[in-house]
mmCIF file of C-alpha atoms in Angstrom:
data_model
loop_
_atom_site.group_PDB
_atom_site.id
_atom_site.type_symbol
_atom_site.label_atom_id
_atom_site.label_comp_id
_atom_site.label_asym_id
_atom_site.label_seq_id
_atom_site.Cartn_x
_atom_site.Cartn_y
_atom_site.Cartn_z
ATOM 1 C CA MET A 1 -6.679 -23.305 5.706
ATOM 2 C CA ASP A 2 -9.552 -24.660 7.767
ATOM 3 C CA ASN A 3 -13.236 -23.943 7.076
ATOM 4 C CA ASN A 4 -13.597 -21.498 9.980
ATOM 5 C CA SER A 5 -10.589 -19.460 8.811
ATOM 6 C CA THR A 6 -11.852 -19.487 5.234
ATOM 7 C CA SER A 7 -15.187 -18.211 6.480
ATOM 8 C CA ILE A 8 -13.453 -15.488 8.456
ATOM 9 C CA LEU A 9 -11.382 -14.488 5.418
ATOM 10 C CA ASN A 10 -14.470 -14.337 3.231
ATOM 11 C CA GLN A 11 -16.178 -12.111 5.782
ATOM 12 C CA GLY A 12 -13.271 -9.656 5.904
ATOM 13 C CA PHE A 13 -12.040 -11.043 9.235
ATOM 14 C CA ALA A 14 -15.154 -10.027 11.134
ATOM 15 C CA LEU A 15 -14.464 -11.947 14.344
ATOM 16 C CA SER A 16 -16.474 -12.391 17.468
ATOM 17 C CA ALA A 17 -14.742 -12.268 20.851
ATOM 18 C CA THR A 18 -15.074 -16.040 21.290
ATOM 19 C CA GLU A 19 -13.299 -16.709 17.987
ATOM 20 C CA THR A 20 -10.104 -15.046 19.197
ATOM 21 C CA ASP A 21 -10.077 -16.401 22.759
ATOM 22 C CA THR A 22 -7.674 -19.310 22.385
ATOM 23 C CA ALA A 23 -4.012 -19.251 21.429
ATOM 24 C CA SER A 24 -4.477 -21.991 18.833
ATOM 25 C CA THR A 25 -7.264 -20.029 17.150
ATOM 26 C CA ASP A 26 -5.062 -16.919 17.223
ATOM 27 C CA SER A 27 -2.165 -18.749 15.602
ATOM 28 C CA THR A 28 -4.446 -20.269 12.954
ATOM 29 C CA PHE A 29 -6.050 -16.915 12.335
ATOM 30 C CA PHE A 30 -2.642 -15.225 12.115
ATOM 31 C CA ARG A 31 -1.379 -17.839 9.658
ATOM 32 C CA ASP A 32 -4.446 -17.359 7.472
ATOM 33 C CA ALA A 33 -4.191 -13.571 7.677
ATOM 34 C CA PHE A 34 -0.505 -13.753 6.755
ATOM 35 C CA ASP A 35 -1.252 -16.020 3.791
ATOM 36 C CA CYS A 36 -4.054 -13.754 2.624
ATOM 37 C CA TYR A 37 -2.407 -10.337 3.058
ATOM 38 C CA HIS A 38 1.368 -10.805 2.935
ATOM 39 C CA LYS A 39 1.702 -10.047 -0.772
ATOM 40 C CA ARG A 40 -0.467 -6.922 -0.611
ATOM 41 C CA ILE A 41 1.364 -5.573 2.438
ATOM 42 C CA TYR A 42 4.724 -6.331 0.812
ATOM 43 C CA ASN A 43 3.664 -4.590 -2.423
ATOM 44 C CA TYR A 44 2.532 -1.580 -0.414
ATOM 45 C CA MET A 45 5.879 -1.451 1.399
ATOM 46 C CA ARG A 46 7.808 -1.983 -1.834
ATOM 47 C CA TYR A 47 5.968 0.947 -3.349
ATOM 48 C CA ARG A 48 6.615 3.191 -0.362
ATOM 49 C CA VAL A 49 10.328 2.411 0.196
ATOM 50 C CA SER A 50 13.139 2.238 -2.307
ATOM 51 C CA ASP A 51 15.032 -0.726 -0.956
ATOM 52 C CA LEU A 52 13.961 -4.352 -1.404
ATOM 53 C CA CYS A 53 15.479 -5.439 1.934
ATOM 54 C CA GLU A 54 13.832 -2.534 3.768
ATOM 55 C CA ALA A 55 10.460 -3.439 2.251
ATOM 56 C CA GLU A 56 10.862 -7.023 3.438
ATOM 57 C CA GLU A 57 11.899 -5.856 6.900
ATOM 58 C CA LEU A 58 8.963 -3.446 7.194
ATOM 59 C CA THR A 59 6.560 -6.137 6.027
ATOM 60 C CA SER A 60 7.823 -8.476 8.730
ATOM 61 C CA GLN A 61 7.505 -5.664 11.298
ATOM 62 C CA VAL A 62 3.862 -5.206 10.315
ATOM 63 C CA PHE A 63 3.078 -8.871 10.859
ATOM 64 C CA GLU A 64 5.040 -8.920 14.129
ATOM 65 C CA LYS A 65 2.880 -6.024 15.344
ATOM 66 C CA VAL A 66 -0.264 -7.814 14.149
ATOM 67 C CA LEU A 67 0.740 -10.926 16.090
ATOM 68 C CA GLN A 68 1.501 -8.887 19.212
ATOM 69 C CA LYS A 69 -1.693 -6.831 18.986
ATOM 70 C CA LEU A 70 -4.141 -9.407 17.624
ATOM 71 C CA SER A 71 -5.922 -9.557 20.947
ATOM 72 C CA THR A 72 -6.623 -5.802 20.717
ATOM 73 C CA PHE A 73 -8.344 -6.056 17.329
ATOM 74 C CA ARG A 74 -11.985 -4.981 17.604
ATOM 75 C CA PRO A 75 -14.112 -5.834 14.568
ATOM 76 C CA ASP A 76 -16.809 -3.412 15.721
ATOM 77 C CA ARG A 77 -14.358 -0.525 15.174
ATOM 78 C CA ALA A 78 -12.981 -1.456 11.743
ATOM 79 C CA PRO A 79 -12.653 -4.454 9.431
ATOM 80 C CA PHE A 80 -9.468 -6.468 9.798
ATOM 81 C CA GLU A 81 -8.111 -5.260 6.462
ATOM 82 C CA VAL A 82 -8.379 -1.621 7.534
ATOM 83 C CA TRP A 83 -6.765 -2.412 10.889
ATOM 84 C CA LEU A 84 -3.922 -4.258 9.124
ATOM 85 C CA PHE A 85 -3.253 -1.497 6.590
ATOM 86 C CA SER A 86 -3.417 1.073 9.355
ATOM 87 C CA ILE A 87 -0.574 -0.779 11.075
ATOM 88 C CA ALA A 88 1.320 -0.899 7.756
ATOM 89 C CA HIS A 89 0.677 2.798 7.171
ATOM 90 C CA HIS A 90 2.007 3.727 10.622
ATOM 91 C CA THR A 91 4.990 1.387 10.275
ATOM 92 C CA VAL A 92 6.183 3.013 7.057
ATOM 93 C CA ASN A 93 5.559 6.495 8.463
ATOM 94 C CA ASP A 94 7.668 5.595 11.505
ATOM 95 C CA TYR A 95 10.378 4.313 9.162
ATOM 96 C CA TYR A 96 10.547 7.652 7.351
ATOM 97 C CA ARG A 97 10.262 9.649 10.533
ATOM 98 C CA LYS A 98 13.273 7.818 11.949
ATOM 99 C CA ARG A 99 15.292 8.373 8.803
ATOM 100 C CA LYS A 100 13.971 11.867 8.104
ATOM 101 C CA ARG A 101 13.934 11.334 4.369
ATOM 102 C CA ARG A 102 11.214 11.375 1.763
ATOM 103 C CA GLN A 103 11.945 8.811 -0.897
ATOM 104 C CA TRP A 104 8.685 7.395 -2.211
ATOM 105 C CA PHE A 105 9.236 5.723 -5.529
ATOM 106 C CA SER A 106 11.754 3.130 -6.508
ATOM 107 C CA LEU A 107 12.769 2.523 -10.092
ATOM 108 C CA ASP A 108 14.028 -0.925 -9.080
ATOM 109 C CA SER A 109 10.577 -1.984 -7.901
ATOM 110 C CA ILE A 110 9.026 -0.930 -11.180
ATOM 111 C CA LYS A 111 11.744 -2.701 -13.158
ATOM 112 C CA GLU A 112 10.994 -5.885 -11.208
ATOM 113 C CA MET A 113 7.334 -5.622 -12.191
ATOM 114 C CA ILE A 114 8.227 -5.729 -15.873
ATOM 115 C CA SER A 115 7.973 -9.284 -17.087
ATOM 116 C CA GLY A 116 11.034 -10.972 -18.527
ATOM 117 C CA GLN A 117 8.858 -12.392 -21.313
ATOM 118 C CA ILE A 118 8.547 -9.170 -23.284
ATOM 119 C CA SER A 119 10.927 -7.963 -25.953
ATOM 120 C CA PRO A 120 13.747 -5.568 -25.082
ATOM 121 C CA GLU A 121 12.020 -2.829 -27.111
ATOM 122 C CA GLU A 122 8.779 -3.301 -25.190
ATOM 123 C CA ALA A 123 10.703 -3.356 -21.921
ATOM 124 C CA ALA A 124 12.493 -0.109 -22.802
ATOM 125 C CA SER A 125 9.214 1.538 -23.782
ATOM 126 C CA LYS A 126 7.529 0.354 -20.600
ATOM 127 C CA ASN A 127 10.483 1.528 -18.530
ATOM 128 C CA ASP A 128 10.230 4.980 -20.120
ATOM 129 C CA GLU A 129 6.508 5.118 -19.328
ATOM 130 C CA GLN A 130 7.128 4.059 -15.726
ATOM 131 C CA THR A 131 9.899 6.645 -15.371
ATOM 132 C CA GLU A 132 7.547 9.355 -16.643
ATOM 133 C CA LEU A 133 4.860 8.231 -14.211
ATOM 134 C CA ILE A 134 7.308 8.404 -11.322
ATOM 135 C CA ARG A 135 8.367 11.903 -12.354
ATOM 136 C CA ALA A 136 4.728 12.959 -12.577
ATOM 137 C CA LEU A 137 3.992 11.472 -9.144
ATOM 138 C CA SER A 138 6.816 13.526 -7.662
ATOM 139 C CA TYR A 139 4.794 16.675 -8.447
ATOM 140 C CA LEU A 140 1.984 15.544 -6.160
ATOM 141 C CA LYS A 141 1.826 16.341 -2.473
ATOM 142 C CA GLU A 142 2.847 13.694 0.053
ATOM 143 C CA ARG A 143 -0.770 13.145 1.183
ATOM 144 C CA GLU A 144 -1.903 12.583 -2.418
ATOM 145 C CA ARG A 145 0.884 10.057 -3.064
ATOM 146 C CA ARG A 146 0.041 8.248 0.180
ATOM 147 C CA ILE A 147 -3.655 7.979 -0.722
ATOM 148 C CA LEU A 148 -2.822 6.814 -4.257
ATOM 149 C CA SER A 149 -0.509 4.132 -2.840
ATOM 150 C CA LEU A 150 -3.206 2.847 -0.488
ATOM 151 C CA LYS A 151 -5.718 2.775 -3.362
ATOM 152 C CA PHE A 152 -3.671 1.235 -6.157
ATOM 153 C CA VAL A 153 -0.903 -0.664 -4.392
ATOM 154 C CA GLY A 154 -2.754 -1.561 -1.202
ATOM 155 C CA GLU A 155 -5.934 -2.232 -3.224
ATOM 156 C CA LEU A 156 -8.113 -0.643 -0.560
ATOM 157 C CA LYS A 157 -11.538 0.877 -1.016
ATOM 158 C CA ASN A 158 -12.126 4.584 -0.387
ATOM 159 C CA TYR A 159 -13.918 4.035 2.930
ATOM 160 C CA GLN A 160 -10.988 1.923 4.155
ATOM 161 C CA ILE A 161 -8.472 4.583 3.134
ATOM 162 C CA ALA A 162 -10.603 7.201 4.888
ATOM 163 C CA GLU A 163 -10.412 5.264 8.151
ATOM 164 C CA ILE A 164 -6.641 4.914 7.880
ATOM 165 C CA VAL A 165 -5.801 8.530 7.027
ATOM 166 C CA GLY A 166 -8.530 10.143 9.107
ATOM 167 C CA LEU A 167 -10.508 11.777 6.305
ATOM 168 C CA SER A 168 -14.076 11.371 5.110
ATOM 169 C CA GLU A 169 -14.754 8.860 2.348
ATOM 170 C CA SER A 170 -15.936 11.622 0.027
ATOM 171 C CA ASN A 171 -12.774 13.631 0.712
ATOM 172 C CA VAL A 172 -10.654 10.598 -0.203
ATOM 173 C CA GLY A 173 -12.643 10.228 -3.432
ATOM 174 C CA VAL A 174 -12.121 13.876 -4.310
ATOM 175 C CA ILE A 175 -8.393 13.663 -3.576
ATOM 176 C CA LEU A 176 -8.084 10.549 -5.750
ATOM 177 C CA TYR A 177 -10.044 12.142 -8.593
ATOM 178 C CA ARG A 178 -8.047 15.383 -8.504
ATOM 179 C CA SER A 179 -4.731 13.554 -8.136
ATOM 180 C CA LEU A 180 -5.429 11.341 -11.134
ATOM 181 C CA ARG A 181 -6.596 14.336 -13.167
ATOM 182 C CA GLN A 182 -3.419 16.194 -12.192
ATOM 183 C CA LEU A 183 -1.285 13.179 -13.155
ATOM 184 C CA ARG A 184 -2.965 12.991 -16.571
ATOM 185 C CA SER A 185 -2.360 16.697 -17.100
ATOM 186 C CA ILE A 186 1.299 16.449 -16.088
ATOM 187 C CA LEU A 187 1.856 13.431 -18.337
ATOM 188 C CA LYS A 188 0.160 15.119 -21.331
ATOM 189 C CA GLU A 189 2.211 18.267 -20.765
ATOM 190 C CA ARG A 190 5.441 16.287 -20.554
ATOM 191 C CA GLU A 191 4.452 14.316 -23.663
ATOM 192 C CA GLY A 192 3.855 17.577 -25.527
ATOM 193 C CA ASN A 193 7.243 18.911 -24.405
ATOM 194 C CA ASP A 194 8.949 15.740 -25.638
ATOM 195 C CA GLU A 195 7.317 16.063 -29.069
ATOM 196 C CA ASP A 196 8.543 19.668 -29.388
ATOM 197 C CA ARG A 197 12.163 18.506 -29.130
#
């Protein structure tokens, strides 16, 4: 990564018009953006879709769209990261719209996150906890799950999420707070029900 690209990355991809004028700069910028954001976009897709191959395909679609639309990026409208996750957000929504299904959480993706270095007992316990979390998440509304995924999987800040979903930053914060409180309540209730058995 060259010094100019590193500087751009450190500044959240705040580009001037002259920095994106040449094809070589665009390809360097794209390469650096891909290197910087590929894992986060993939994790976001993996969280939102149940199939590993579909997540990979959607991730590649996002970066294809970024490459095609890089010349339309306007840093005065939104930081690059917000623009990128907005493309990812719309790509996964289009995916579900085309398939007309609502499958949000994948047990396989959570199993892959569990390290192979832990004992089988720890793995089983962790798997049970993850399964309970997934069940609890299914009680939330679609909008709440989407905002939680942008926050915790996409690692975005509230103001960035607000720009993507078209809400105010304070509204996003309230939704996150209430969603997390609701998740805690659901998990405690389910834990209490398990102890009664």
